[in-house]
Short mmCIF file of C-alpha atoms and ligand atoms in Angstrom, two decimals:
data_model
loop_
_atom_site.label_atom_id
_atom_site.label_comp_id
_atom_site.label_asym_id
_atom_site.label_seq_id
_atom_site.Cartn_x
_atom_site.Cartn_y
_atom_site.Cartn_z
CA UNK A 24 -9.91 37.53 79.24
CA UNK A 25 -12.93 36.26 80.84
CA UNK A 26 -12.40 34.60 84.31
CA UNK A 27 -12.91 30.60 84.02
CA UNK A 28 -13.10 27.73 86.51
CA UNK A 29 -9.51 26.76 85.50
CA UNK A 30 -8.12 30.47 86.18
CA UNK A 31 -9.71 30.34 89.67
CA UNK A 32 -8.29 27.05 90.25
CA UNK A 33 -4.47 28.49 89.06
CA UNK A 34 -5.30 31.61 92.10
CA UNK A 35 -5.93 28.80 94.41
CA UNK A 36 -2.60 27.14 93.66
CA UNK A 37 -0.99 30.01 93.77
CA UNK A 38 -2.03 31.00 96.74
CA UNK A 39 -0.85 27.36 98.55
CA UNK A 40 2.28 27.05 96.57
CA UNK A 41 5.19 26.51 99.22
CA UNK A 42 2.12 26.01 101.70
CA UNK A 43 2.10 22.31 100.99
CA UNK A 44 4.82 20.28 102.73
CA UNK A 45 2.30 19.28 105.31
CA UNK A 46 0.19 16.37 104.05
CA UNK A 47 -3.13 17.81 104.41
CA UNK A 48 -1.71 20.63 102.01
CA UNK A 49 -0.48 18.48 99.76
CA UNK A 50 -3.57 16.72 99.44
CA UNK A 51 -5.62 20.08 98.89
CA UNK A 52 -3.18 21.09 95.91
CA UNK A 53 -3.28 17.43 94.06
CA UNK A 54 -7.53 18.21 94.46
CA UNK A 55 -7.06 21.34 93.13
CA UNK A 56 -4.86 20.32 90.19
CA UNK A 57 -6.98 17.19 89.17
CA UNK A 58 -10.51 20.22 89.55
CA UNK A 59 -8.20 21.84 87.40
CA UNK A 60 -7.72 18.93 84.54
CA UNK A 61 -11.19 18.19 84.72
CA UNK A 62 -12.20 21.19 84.12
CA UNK A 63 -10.14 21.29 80.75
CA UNK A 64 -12.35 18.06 80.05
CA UNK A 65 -15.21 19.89 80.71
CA UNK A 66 -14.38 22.41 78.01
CA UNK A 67 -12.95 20.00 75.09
CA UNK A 68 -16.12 17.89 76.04
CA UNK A 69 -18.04 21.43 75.45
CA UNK A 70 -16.15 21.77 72.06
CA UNK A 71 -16.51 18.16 70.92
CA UNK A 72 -20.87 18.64 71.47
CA UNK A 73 -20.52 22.09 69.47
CA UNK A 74 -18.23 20.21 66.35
CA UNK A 75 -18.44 20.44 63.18
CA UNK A 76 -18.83 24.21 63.93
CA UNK A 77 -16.99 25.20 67.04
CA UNK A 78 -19.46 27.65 68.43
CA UNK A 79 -16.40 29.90 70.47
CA UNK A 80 -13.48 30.42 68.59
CA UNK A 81 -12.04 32.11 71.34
CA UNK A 82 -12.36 29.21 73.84
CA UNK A 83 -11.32 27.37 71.50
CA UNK A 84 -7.85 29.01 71.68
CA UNK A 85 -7.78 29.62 75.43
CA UNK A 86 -7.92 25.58 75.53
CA UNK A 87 -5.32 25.64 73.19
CA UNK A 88 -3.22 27.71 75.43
CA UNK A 89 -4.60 26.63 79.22
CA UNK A 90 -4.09 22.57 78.24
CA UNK A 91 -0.84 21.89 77.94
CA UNK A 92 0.74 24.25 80.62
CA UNK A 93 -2.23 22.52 83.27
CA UNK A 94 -1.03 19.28 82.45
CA UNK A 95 2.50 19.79 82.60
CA UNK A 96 2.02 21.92 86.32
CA UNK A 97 -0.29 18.76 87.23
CA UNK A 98 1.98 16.02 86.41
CA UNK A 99 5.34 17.68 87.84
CA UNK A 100 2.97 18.02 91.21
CA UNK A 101 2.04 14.54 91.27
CA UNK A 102 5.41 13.02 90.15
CA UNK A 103 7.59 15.26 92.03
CA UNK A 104 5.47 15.09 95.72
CA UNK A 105 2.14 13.38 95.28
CA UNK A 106 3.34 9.85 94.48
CA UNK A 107 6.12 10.60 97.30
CA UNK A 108 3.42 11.07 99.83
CA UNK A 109 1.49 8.51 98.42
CA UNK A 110 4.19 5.69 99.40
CA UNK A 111 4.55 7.25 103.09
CA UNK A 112 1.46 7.69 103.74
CA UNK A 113 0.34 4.14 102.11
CA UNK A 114 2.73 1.90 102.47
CA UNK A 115 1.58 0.39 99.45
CA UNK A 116 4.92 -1.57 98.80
CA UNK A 117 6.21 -3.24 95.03
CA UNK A 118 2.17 -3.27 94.15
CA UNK A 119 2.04 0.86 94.75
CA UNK A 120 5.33 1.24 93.04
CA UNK A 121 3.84 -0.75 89.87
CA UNK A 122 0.75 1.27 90.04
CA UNK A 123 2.83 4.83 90.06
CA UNK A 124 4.81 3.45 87.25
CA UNK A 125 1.62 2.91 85.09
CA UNK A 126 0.40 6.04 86.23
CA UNK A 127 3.29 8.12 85.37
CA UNK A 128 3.49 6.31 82.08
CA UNK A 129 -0.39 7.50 81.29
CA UNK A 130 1.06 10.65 81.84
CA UNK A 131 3.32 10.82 78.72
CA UNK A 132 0.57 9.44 77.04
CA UNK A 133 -1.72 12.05 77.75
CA UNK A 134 0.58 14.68 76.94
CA UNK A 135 1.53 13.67 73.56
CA UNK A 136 -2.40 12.90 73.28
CA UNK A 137 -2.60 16.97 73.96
CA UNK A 138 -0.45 17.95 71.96
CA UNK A 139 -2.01 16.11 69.28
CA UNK A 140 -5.34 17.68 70.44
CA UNK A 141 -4.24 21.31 70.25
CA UNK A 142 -2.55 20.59 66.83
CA UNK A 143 -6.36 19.70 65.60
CA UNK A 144 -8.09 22.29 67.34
CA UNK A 145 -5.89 24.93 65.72
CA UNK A 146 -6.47 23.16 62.55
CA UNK A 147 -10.03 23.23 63.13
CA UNK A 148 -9.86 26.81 63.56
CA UNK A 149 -7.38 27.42 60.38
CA UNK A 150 -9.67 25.21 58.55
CA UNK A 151 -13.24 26.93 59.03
CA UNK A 152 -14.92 24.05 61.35
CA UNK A 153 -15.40 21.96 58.72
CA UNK A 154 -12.39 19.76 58.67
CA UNK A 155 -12.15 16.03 59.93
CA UNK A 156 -14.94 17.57 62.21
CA UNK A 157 -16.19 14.00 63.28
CA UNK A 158 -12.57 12.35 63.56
CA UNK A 159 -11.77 15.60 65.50
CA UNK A 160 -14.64 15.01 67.60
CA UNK A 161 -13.82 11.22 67.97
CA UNK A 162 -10.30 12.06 69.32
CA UNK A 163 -11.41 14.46 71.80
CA UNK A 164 -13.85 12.21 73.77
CA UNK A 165 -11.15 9.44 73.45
CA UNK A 166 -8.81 11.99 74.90
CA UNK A 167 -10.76 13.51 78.13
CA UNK A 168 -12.44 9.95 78.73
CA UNK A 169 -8.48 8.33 79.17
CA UNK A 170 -7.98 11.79 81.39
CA UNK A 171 -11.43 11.16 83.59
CA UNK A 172 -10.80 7.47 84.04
CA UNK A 173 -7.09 8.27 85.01
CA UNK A 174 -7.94 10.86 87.34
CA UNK A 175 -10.69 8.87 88.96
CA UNK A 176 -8.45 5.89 89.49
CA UNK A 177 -5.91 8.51 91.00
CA UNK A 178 -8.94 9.69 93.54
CA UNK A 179 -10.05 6.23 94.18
CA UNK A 180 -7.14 4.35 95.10
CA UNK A 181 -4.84 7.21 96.27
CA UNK A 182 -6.26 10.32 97.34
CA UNK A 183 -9.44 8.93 99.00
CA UNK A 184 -7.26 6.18 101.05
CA UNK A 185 -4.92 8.97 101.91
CA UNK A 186 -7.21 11.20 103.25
CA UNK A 187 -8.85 8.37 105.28
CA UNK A 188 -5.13 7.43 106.92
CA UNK A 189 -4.96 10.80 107.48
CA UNK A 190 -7.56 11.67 109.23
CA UNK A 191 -7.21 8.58 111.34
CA UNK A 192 -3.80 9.66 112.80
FE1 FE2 B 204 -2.09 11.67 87.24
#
């Protein structure tokens, strides 16, 4: 299997895993995990320019395989210690606890939105290329554009102002 950005990303995390408890550690996993989730963006994105004929097959099922798991490993992070540091570190109050709740909801979304997506992508494969290739390709971009936005909000009102308290203490 060849080596891709996301399998150097899952070394990395491996490699921290029970290194995190400090903040600063914390904060290098959550950037690792969301380099990790857009980098499976990257790669539908890749497969949604190459429709109605998806160019690798193969890729085609390591997405298959790699999304799902990467979300799940992502989400447990952020929900489990990420959002927990978050509130520490922040002090963001009922307005931060609002804005995890929305957050964490977008996460459900997204992963029944994968699971849809893998469903299709096997079909596509099953099918030849041919099949519901441009509602196929519509759902992907609607997919890893929700993912971007959420994990640019994520950056932009957590991580970033986290990093910057941080570093100030
Ligand atoms: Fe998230």
């Amino acid at each position: 299997m060849p080596i891709t950005d996301s399998t150097v990303i899952q070394l990395k995390l491996a490699q921290i895993e029970g290194r995190e408890s400090a903040p600063a550690g914390c904060l290098t996993a959550m950037r690792l995990y969301h380099d990790l989730l857009l980098s499976m963006c990257d790669r539908l994105e890749f497969i949604a320019d190459t429709l109605p004929v998806p160019v690798n097959i193969t890729e085609c099922q390591v997405v298959t395989q790699d999304l799902l798991p990467s979300m799940t490993a992502s989400h447990q992070f952020e929900e489990d210690r990420f959002f927990m540091d978050a509130r520490l570190v922040l002090k963001g109050g009922c307005a931060l606890d609002d804005t995890i709740a929305r957050l964490c909801e977008e996460h459900r979304e997204d992963q029944f939105f994968a699971e849809e997506i893998c469903e299709e992508i096997r079909g596509l494969i099953l099918g030849g290329g041919q099949k519901n290739a441009e509602a196929m390709g519509y759902m992907l971009r609607g997919f890893f554009g929700q993912m971007r936005r959420h994990i640019a909000f994520e950056r932009d009102f957590l991580y970033i102002p986290m990093t910057e308290k941080l570093i100030r203490l």
